[in-house]
mmCIF file of C-alpha atoms in Angstrom:
data_model
loop_
_atom_site.group_PDB
_atom_site.id
_atom_site.type_symbol
_atom_site.label_atom_id
_atom_site.label_comp_id
_atom_site.label_asym_id
_atom_site.label_seq_id
_atom_site.Cartn_x
_atom_site.Cartn_y
_atom_site.Cartn_z
ATOM 1 C CA MET E 1 20.849 17.269 -0.413
ATOM 2 C CA SER E 2 21.708 13.857 1.037
ATOM 3 C CA LYS E 3 20.320 10.793 -0.718
ATOM 4 C CA ARG E 4 19.333 7.342 0.474
ATOM 5 C CA GLU E 5 18.841 4.084 -1.388
ATOM 6 C CA LEU E 6 15.374 2.573 -1.762
ATOM 7 C CA GLY E 7 16.011 -0.807 -0.168
ATOM 8 C CA ARG E 8 18.606 -2.598 -2.297
ATOM 9 C CA SER E 9 17.257 -1.232 -5.587
ATOM 10 C CA GLY E 10 20.167 1.045 -6.410
ATOM 11 C CA ILE E 11 17.692 3.929 -6.724
ATOM 12 C CA GLN E 12 18.769 6.990 -4.748
ATOM 13 C CA VAL E 13 16.137 9.377 -3.372
ATOM 14 C CA PRO E 14 16.103 12.554 -1.247
ATOM 15 C CA LEU E 15 15.210 12.527 2.446
ATOM 16 C CA LEU E 16 11.621 13.594 1.733
ATOM 17 C CA THR E 17 9.119 12.153 -0.728
ATOM 18 C CA PHE E 18 6.402 14.351 -2.217
ATOM 19 C CA GLY E 19 2.912 12.869 -2.035
ATOM 20 C CA GLY E 20 1.094 13.485 -5.304
ATOM 21 C CA ASN E 21 -2.367 12.733 -3.929
ATOM 22 C CA VAL E 22 -3.057 16.489 -3.875
ATOM 23 C CA PHE E 23 -2.736 16.799 -7.662
ATOM 24 C CA GLY E 24 -6.219 16.903 -9.168
ATOM 25 C CA TRP E 25 -7.793 17.098 -5.729
ATOM 26 C CA THR E 26 -6.851 20.153 -3.656
ATOM 27 C CA VAL E 27 -4.445 21.491 -6.310
ATOM 28 C CA ASP E 28 -5.399 22.129 -9.946
ATOM 29 C CA GLN E 29 -3.073 21.541 -12.890
ATOM 30 C CA PRO E 30 -1.436 24.998 -13.084
ATOM 31 C CA ALA E 31 -0.708 24.988 -9.344
ATOM 32 C CA SER E 32 0.519 21.395 -9.584
ATOM 33 C CA PHE E 33 2.961 22.411 -12.314
ATOM 34 C CA SER E 34 4.310 25.189 -10.063
ATOM 35 C CA LEU E 35 4.758 22.734 -7.193
ATOM 36 C CA LEU E 36 6.547 20.230 -9.425
ATOM 37 C CA ASP E 37 8.887 22.937 -10.682
ATOM 38 C CA ALA E 38 9.583 24.025 -7.104
ATOM 39 C CA LEU E 39 10.244 20.454 -6.004
ATOM 40 C CA LEU E 40 13.112 20.185 -8.461
ATOM 41 C CA ASP E 41 14.397 23.595 -7.387
ATOM 42 C CA ASN E 42 14.549 22.201 -3.831
ATOM 43 C CA ASN E 43 16.195 18.944 -4.958
ATOM 44 C CA LEU E 44 13.107 17.017 -3.893
ATOM 45 C CA ASN E 45 12.781 14.880 -6.993
ATOM 46 C CA PHE E 46 10.977 11.809 -5.585
ATOM 47 C CA ILE E 47 7.254 11.898 -6.430
ATOM 48 C CA ASP E 48 4.814 9.303 -5.100
ATOM 49 C CA THR E 49 1.349 8.915 -6.621
ATOM 50 C CA ALA E 50 -1.181 6.161 -7.400
ATOM 51 C CA ASP E 51 -3.617 5.247 -10.121
ATOM 52 C CA VAL E 52 -6.550 5.770 -7.737
ATOM 53 C CA TYR E 53 -5.663 9.408 -6.936
ATOM 54 C CA SER E 54 -8.096 11.187 -6.714
ATOM 55 C CA ARG E 55 -11.072 8.937 -7.426
ATOM 56 C CA TRP E 56 -12.793 10.023 -4.189
ATOM 57 C CA VAL E 57 -13.478 13.520 -5.511
ATOM 58 C CA ASP E 58 -16.877 14.157 -7.087
ATOM 59 C CA GLY E 59 -16.532 14.027 -10.853
ATOM 60 C CA ASN E 60 -13.173 12.246 -10.788
ATOM 61 C CA HIS E 61 -12.591 8.675 -11.950
ATOM 62 C CA GLY E 62 -9.047 8.032 -10.731
ATOM 63 C CA GLY E 63 -5.857 8.765 -12.636
ATOM 64 C CA GLU E 64 -6.109 12.524 -12.233
ATOM 65 C CA SER E 65 -2.816 12.823 -10.345
ATOM 66 C CA GLU E 66 -0.932 10.624 -12.808
ATOM 67 C CA THR E 67 -2.395 12.596 -15.708
ATOM 68 C CA ILE E 68 -1.219 15.931 -14.296
ATOM 69 C CA ILE E 69 2.266 14.564 -13.650
ATOM 70 C CA GLY E 70 2.336 13.155 -17.177
ATOM 71 C CA ASN E 71 1.321 16.485 -18.658
ATOM 72 C CA TRP E 72 4.078 18.198 -16.678
ATOM 73 C CA LEU E 73 6.630 15.641 -17.881
ATOM 74 C CA LYS E 74 5.573 16.197 -21.472
ATOM 75 C CA LYS E 75 5.760 19.966 -21.096
ATOM 76 C CA THR E 76 9.129 20.060 -19.335
ATOM 77 C CA GLY E 77 10.909 16.987 -20.690
ATOM 78 C CA LYS E 78 12.331 16.355 -17.219
ATOM 79 C CA ARG E 79 11.507 12.654 -16.851
ATOM 80 C CA ASP E 80 15.153 11.783 -16.262
ATOM 81 C CA GLN E 81 15.337 14.289 -13.383
ATOM 82 C CA ILE E 82 12.699 12.686 -11.171
ATOM 83 C CA VAL E 83 12.186 9.368 -9.407
ATOM 84 C CA LEU E 84 8.599 8.386 -10.087
ATOM 85 C CA ALA E 85 6.558 6.057 -7.899
ATOM 86 C CA THR E 86 2.974 4.941 -8.402
ATOM 87 C CA LYS E 87 0.697 2.172 -7.175
ATOM 88 C CA VAL E 88 -1.815 -0.473 -8.244
ATOM 89 C CA GLY E 89 -4.489 -2.379 -6.388
ATOM 90 C CA LYS E 90 -7.103 0.023 -5.029
ATOM 91 C CA PRO E 91 -10.555 -0.119 -6.667
ATOM 92 C CA MET E 92 -10.611 1.683 -10.021
ATOM 93 C CA GLY E 93 -14.019 0.556 -11.241
ATOM 94 C CA GLU E 94 -15.748 -2.678 -12.124
ATOM 95 C CA GLY E 95 -13.216 -5.527 -12.227
ATOM 96 C CA LYS E 96 -10.306 -3.119 -11.770
ATOM 97 C CA VAL E 97 -8.931 -3.994 -8.344
ATOM 98 C CA GLY E 98 -6.395 -6.240 -6.662
ATOM 99 C CA LEU E 99 -3.090 -7.775 -7.686
ATOM 100 C CA SER E 100 -3.924 -10.531 -10.141
ATOM 101 C CA PRO E 101 -1.329 -10.881 -12.912
ATOM 102 C CA ARG E 102 -3.965 -9.958 -15.485
ATOM 103 C CA TYR E 103 -4.899 -6.759 -13.707
ATOM 104 C CA ILE E 104 -1.319 -5.744 -12.897
ATOM 105 C CA LYS E 105 -0.484 -5.944 -16.626
ATOM 106 C CA GLU E 106 -3.569 -3.911 -17.505
ATOM 107 C CA ALA E 107 -3.050 -1.310 -14.781
ATOM 108 C CA VAL E 108 0.614 -0.646 -15.476
ATOM 109 C CA GLU E 109 -0.127 0.138 -19.124
ATOM 110 C CA ALA E 110 -2.836 2.584 -18.059
ATOM 111 C CA SER E 111 -0.475 4.279 -15.606
ATOM 112 C CA LEU E 112 2.336 4.506 -18.151
ATOM 113 C CA LYS E 113 -0.052 6.111 -20.621
ATOM 114 C CA ARG E 114 -1.317 8.670 -18.116
ATOM 115 C CA LEU E 115 2.211 9.431 -16.917
ATOM 116 C CA GLN E 116 3.422 9.727 -20.530
ATOM 117 C CA THR E 117 6.538 7.692 -19.790
ATOM 118 C CA ASP E 118 7.826 4.262 -20.750
ATOM 119 C CA TYR E 119 8.965 3.246 -17.277
ATOM 120 C CA ILE E 120 8.071 3.615 -13.604
ATOM 121 C CA ASP E 121 10.890 3.790 -11.057
ATOM 122 C CA LEU E 122 8.934 2.265 -8.154
ATOM 123 C CA TYR E 123 5.706 0.334 -8.752
ATOM 124 C CA GLN E 124 3.864 -0.510 -5.539
ATOM 125 C CA SER E 125 1.097 -2.825 -4.398
ATOM 126 C CA HIS E 126 -1.314 -0.306 -2.890
ATOM 127 C CA ASP E 127 -3.012 -2.944 -0.746
ATOM 128 C CA ASP E 128 -2.402 -6.566 0.083
ATOM 129 C CA ASP E 129 -4.603 -8.870 -2.004
ATOM 130 C CA ALA E 130 -5.515 -11.966 0.003
ATOM 131 C CA ASP E 131 -7.384 -13.437 -2.989
ATOM 132 C CA THR E 132 -4.297 -13.645 -5.208
ATOM 133 C CA PRO E 133 -1.313 -15.845 -4.245
ATOM 134 C CA LEU E 134 1.702 -13.692 -3.449
ATOM 135 C CA ALA E 135 3.841 -15.737 -5.840
ATOM 136 C CA GLU E 136 1.537 -14.882 -8.758
ATOM 137 C CA SER E 137 1.601 -11.135 -8.066
ATOM 138 C CA LEU E 138 5.358 -11.136 -7.565
ATOM 139 C CA ALA E 139 5.901 -13.071 -10.792
ATOM 140 C CA ALA E 140 3.846 -10.451 -12.655
ATOM 141 C CA PHE E 141 5.907 -7.640 -11.151
ATOM 142 C CA ASP E 142 9.110 -9.529 -11.932
ATOM 143 C CA ALA E 143 8.052 -9.731 -15.582
ATOM 144 C CA LEU E 144 7.495 -5.968 -15.704
ATOM 145 C CA ILE E 145 11.011 -5.382 -14.399
ATOM 146 C CA LYS E 146 12.461 -7.715 -17.019
ATOM 147 C CA GLU E 147 10.487 -5.872 -19.712
ATOM 148 C CA GLY E 148 12.001 -2.574 -18.555
ATOM 149 C CA LYS E 149 8.646 -1.048 -17.635
ATOM 150 C CA VAL E 150 9.418 -0.986 -13.903
ATOM 151 C CA ARG E 151 12.753 -0.540 -12.087
ATOM 152 C CA ALA E 152 11.749 -1.736 -8.610
ATOM 153 C CA ILE E 153 8.641 -2.784 -6.689
ATOM 154 C CA GLY E 154 7.264 -1.936 -3.264
ATOM 155 C CA ALA E 155 4.404 -2.735 -0.914
ATOM 156 C CA SER E 156 1.937 -0.453 0.839
ATOM 157 C CA ASN E 157 -0.389 -1.302 3.727
ATOM 158 C CA TYR E 158 1.084 -4.780 4.302
ATOM 159 C CA SER E 159 1.155 -6.455 7.708
ATOM 160 C CA ALA E 160 4.494 -7.677 9.062
ATOM 161 C CA PRO E 161 3.679 -11.386 8.513
ATOM 162 C CA ARG E 162 2.532 -10.823 4.933
ATOM 163 C CA LEU E 163 5.542 -8.664 4.065
ATOM 164 C CA ALA E 164 7.878 -11.295 5.510
ATOM 165 C CA GLU E 165 6.063 -14.004 3.556
ATOM 166 C CA ALA E 166 6.322 -12.020 0.325
ATOM 167 C CA LEU E 167 10.059 -11.486 0.832
ATOM 168 C CA LYS E 168 10.572 -15.207 1.448
ATOM 169 C CA ILE E 169 8.620 -16.154 -1.684
ATOM 170 C CA SER E 170 10.720 -13.774 -3.769
ATOM 171 C CA LYS E 171 13.940 -15.221 -2.386
ATOM 172 C CA ASP E 172 12.857 -18.860 -2.754
ATOM 173 C CA ASN E 173 11.629 -18.388 -6.323
ATOM 174 C CA GLY E 174 14.238 -15.990 -7.668
ATOM 175 C CA LEU E 175 11.668 -13.231 -8.159
ATOM 176 C CA ALA E 176 11.981 -9.487 -7.734
ATOM 177 C CA ARG E 177 11.280 -8.537 -4.142
ATOM 178 C CA TYR E 178 9.524 -5.650 -2.500
ATOM 179 C CA GLU E 179 12.300 -3.100 -2.007
ATOM 180 C CA THR E 180 10.118 -0.658 -0.103
ATOM 181 C CA LEU E 181 7.268 -0.546 2.380
ATOM 182 C CA GLN E 182 4.813 2.316 2.622
ATOM 183 C CA PRO E 183 3.238 2.198 6.092
ATOM 184 C CA LEU E 184 1.374 4.698 8.241
ATOM 185 C CA TYR E 185 3.946 6.246 10.573
ATOM 186 C CA ASN E 186 4.468 9.510 12.406
ATOM 187 C CA LEU E 187 5.134 10.789 15.929
ATOM 188 C CA TYR E 188 1.591 9.931 17.018
ATOM 189 C CA ASP E 189 1.021 6.756 14.988
ATOM 190 C CA ARG E 190 4.053 4.759 16.118
ATOM 191 C CA LYS E 191 2.856 1.504 17.633
ATOM 192 C CA VAL E 192 1.877 -0.626 14.619
ATOM 193 C CA TYR E 193 5.087 0.122 12.734
ATOM 194 C CA GLU E 194 7.468 -0.107 15.655
ATOM 195 C CA GLU E 195 5.911 -3.253 17.155
ATOM 196 C CA ALA E 196 6.365 -5.544 14.168
ATOM 197 C CA LEU E 197 6.967 -3.945 10.769
ATOM 198 C CA GLU E 198 10.215 -2.238 11.721
ATOM 199 C CA LYS E 199 11.839 -5.554 12.609
ATOM 200 C CA VAL E 200 10.994 -7.041 9.199
ATOM 201 C CA VAL E 201 12.227 -4.085 7.146
ATOM 202 C CA THR E 202 15.423 -3.801 9.180
ATOM 203 C CA GLU E 203 16.254 -7.504 8.902
ATOM 204 C CA HIS E 204 15.709 -7.528 5.143
ATOM 205 C CA GLY E 205 17.064 -4.111 4.180
ATOM 206 C CA VAL E 206 13.704 -2.851 2.922
ATOM 207 C CA GLY E 207 13.346 0.901 2.462
ATOM 208 C CA VAL E 208 10.493 2.741 4.187
ATOM 209 C CA ILE E 209 8.574 5.656 2.676
ATOM 210 C CA ASN E 210 5.906 6.224 5.316
ATOM 211 C CA PHE E 211 2.692 8.122 4.691
ATOM 212 C CA TYR E 212 0.792 10.597 6.922
ATOM 213 C CA GLY E 213 4.143 11.926 8.104
ATOM 214 C CA LEU E 214 2.383 14.989 9.527
ATOM 215 C CA ALA E 215 -0.699 13.097 10.785
ATOM 216 C CA SER E 216 -3.015 14.904 8.362
ATOM 217 C CA GLY E 217 -1.597 18.234 9.494
ATOM 218 C CA PHE E 218 -1.944 17.675 13.247
ATOM 219 C CA LEU E 219 1.815 17.644 13.802
ATOM 220 C CA THR E 220 2.181 21.109 12.291
ATOM 221 C CA GLY E 221 0.464 22.482 15.381
ATOM 222 C CA LYS E 222 -2.457 23.691 13.319
ATOM 223 C CA TYR E 223 -5.063 21.909 15.432
ATOM 224 C CA ARG E 224 -4.804 22.591 19.172
ATOM 225 C CA THR E 225 -8.436 23.023 20.269
ATOM 226 C CA LYS E 226 -11.791 21.776 19.026
ATOM 227 C CA ALA E 227 -12.396 25.243 17.607
ATOM 228 C CA ASP E 228 -9.569 24.626 15.120
ATOM 229 C CA ALA E 229 -11.703 22.053 13.272
ATOM 230 C CA SER E 230 -12.861 24.829 10.946
ATOM 231 C CA LYS E 231 -9.328 25.374 9.628
ATOM 232 C CA SER E 232 -9.691 22.716 6.921
ATOM 233 C CA LYS E 233 -12.127 20.259 5.356
ATOM 234 C CA ARG E 234 -10.547 17.418 7.311
ATOM 235 C CA GLY E 235 -10.260 19.384 10.550
ATOM 236 C CA GLU E 236 -13.006 17.542 12.393
ATOM 237 C CA SER E 237 -11.603 14.104 11.589
ATOM 238 C CA VAL E 238 -8.076 15.212 12.550
ATOM 239 C CA ILE E 239 -9.230 16.513 15.918
ATOM 240 C CA GLU E 240 -11.331 13.432 16.574
ATOM 241 C CA ARG E 241 -8.345 11.178 15.931
ATOM 242 C CA TYR E 242 -5.425 13.083 17.421
ATOM 243 C CA LEU E 243 -6.567 15.777 19.856
ATOM 244 C CA ASP E 244 -6.323 13.913 23.154
ATOM 245 C CA ASP E 245 -3.965 13.993 26.148
ATOM 246 C CA ARG E 246 -1.257 12.134 24.247
ATOM 247 C CA GLY E 247 -1.681 14.346 21.192
ATOM 248 C CA LEU E 248 -1.302 17.475 23.283
ATOM 249 C CA LYS E 249 1.800 16.006 24.893
ATOM 250 C CA VAL E 250 3.262 15.376 21.433
ATOM 251 C CA LEU E 251 2.564 18.983 20.412
ATOM 252 C CA LYS E 252 4.243 20.232 23.580
ATOM 253 C CA GLY E 253 7.364 18.223 22.745
ATOM 254 C CA LEU E 254 7.360 19.507 19.176
ATOM 255 C CA ASP E 255 6.976 23.109 20.380
ATOM 256 C CA GLN E 256 9.911 22.683 22.744
ATOM 257 C CA VAL E 257 12.276 21.355 20.080
ATOM 258 C CA ALA E 258 11.010 23.773 17.416
ATOM 259 C CA GLU E 259 11.647 26.755 19.681
ATOM 260 C CA LYS E 260 15.168 25.520 20.392
ATOM 261 C CA HIS E 261 16.002 25.383 16.665
ATOM 262 C CA GLY E 262 13.917 28.348 15.541
ATOM 263 C CA VAL E 263 11.803 26.244 13.183
ATOM 264 C CA GLN E 264 8.208 25.049 12.819
ATOM 265 C CA PRO E 265 6.716 22.002 14.631
ATOM 266 C CA GLY E 266 6.002 20.230 11.341
ATOM 267 C CA GLN E 267 9.635 20.495 10.314
ATOM 268 C CA VAL E 268 10.662 18.911 13.609
ATOM 269 C CA ALA E 269 8.111 16.105 13.190
ATOM 270 C CA LEU E 270 9.598 15.203 9.811
ATOM 271 C CA ALA E 271 13.205 15.568 10.990
ATOM 272 C CA TRP E 272 12.448 13.095 13.794
ATOM 273 C CA GLN E 273 11.299 10.541 11.205
ATOM 274 C CA ILE E 274 14.285 11.176 8.940
ATOM 275 C CA ALA E 275 16.590 10.559 11.911
ATOM 276 C CA ARG E 276 15.129 7.111 12.593
ATOM 277 C CA PRO E 277 17.490 4.532 11.037
ATOM 278 C CA SER E 278 14.748 2.385 9.495
ATOM 279 C CA ILE E 279 13.046 5.292 7.700
ATOM 280 C CA THR E 280 14.241 6.137 4.198
ATOM 281 C CA SER E 281 12.117 9.086 3.095
ATOM 282 C CA PRO E 282 8.826 10.197 4.709
ATOM 283 C CA ILE E 283 6.011 11.181 2.353
ATOM 284 C CA VAL E 284 4.637 14.671 2.751
ATOM 285 C CA SER E 285 2.337 16.862 0.673
ATOM 286 C CA ALA E 286 1.912 20.585 0.185
ATOM 287 C CA THR E 287 -0.676 22.680 -1.597
ATOM 288 C CA SER E 288 1.270 25.938 -1.796
ATOM 289 C CA LEU E 289 4.815 27.038 -2.535
ATOM 290 C CA GLN E 290 5.098 28.466 0.973
ATOM 291 C CA GLN E 291 4.223 25.102 2.510
ATOM 292 C CA LEU E 292 6.629 23.340 0.183
ATOM 293 C CA ASN E 293 9.526 25.625 1.057
ATOM 294 C CA GLU E 294 8.891 25.098 4.776
ATOM 295 C CA LEU E 295 8.796 21.332 4.362
ATOM 296 C CA ALA E 296 11.974 21.297 2.302
ATOM 297 C CA GLN E 297 13.842 22.773 5.261
ATOM 298 C CA ALA E 298 12.969 19.686 7.327
ATOM 299 C CA ALA E 299 15.368 17.661 5.194
ATOM 300 C CA THR E 300 18.307 19.746 6.432
ATOM 301 C CA LEU E 301 17.241 20.044 10.078
ATOM 302 C CA LYS E 302 19.568 18.037 12.329
ATOM 303 C CA LEU E 303 18.159 16.949 15.681
ATOM 304 C CA ASP E 304 20.514 15.991 18.488
ATOM 305 C CA GLU E 305 20.046 13.061 20.866
ATOM 306 C CA ALA E 306 18.345 15.260 23.453
ATOM 307 C CA ASP E 307 15.807 16.458 20.873
ATOM 308 C CA ILE E 308 15.016 12.917 19.797
ATOM 309 C CA GLN E 309 14.669 11.785 23.405
ATOM 310 C CA THR E 310 12.293 14.655 24.129
ATOM 311 C CA LEU E 311 10.114 13.642 21.190
ATOM 312 C CA ASN E 312 10.305 9.933 21.992
ATOM 313 C CA ASP E 313 9.183 10.594 25.561
ATOM 314 C CA ALA E 314 6.368 12.914 24.463
ATOM 315 C CA SER E 315 5.011 10.365 21.976
ATOM 316 C CA ALA E 316 5.676 7.174 23.952
ATOM 317 C CA TRP E 317 3.060 4.495 23.323
#
């Protein structure tokens, strides 16, 4: 499978990133182990998680996803075969939030322990922290890189002005810079990224690993009428957000291109993202081996200019 570099980090990753938020949430440990094994079989060795996954589940406290991945690494001994990304900054309990140097140092040790590894390939700010000066957070990350605990750093959920400011501070102060951005982006959710963020990442050579690549499943074609809300726990919220005239137009475009290539709409939706020059590796999740195998095929699906134009027109904002 083709590889792309994460920004200017020197780290090469496949064309799809696996979102580990499902581990410890909708997928238990045995099933997670099977998915992780299958990911390597499909040459999809880039795993993205976060310390907060999956704190939102009743009975969970955060760290469940990292713990499962760590247990798999211990069992298989395959740490050197995967590129491992995690995040810091979302609320993890009293006093455990944000990007202060003190908390970054505390949080990275907790993540390393749960992951049962001595280094993280990509350590990301999960949210911007307006209460901590960017220079202080970046200096803390820079120290982790120099200690060998982190190979590269990235940002998630940053606005274009704040990302640009962070990159300037890194350059002016000789600090490690954010090599990646993790924004919301898919065929439906285009405007925010394309209006401002894309210009910043392109100018600075920042890699993009966008989340919600399938718009919570909407772009698979699973939700086409209000009656489809019952198909999953998040069905109602998906339909409320995406099932409108524009959403139906997007699905029509996906159906047209999918039929032409003999593939599924979700595969086309991901291939469209992969084909965009500013996108490095869209994040996508699966809860079954069948879903995973279908998604893996998106990384080898080549869309022509006519396909891309069809999808651009259908999803125009």
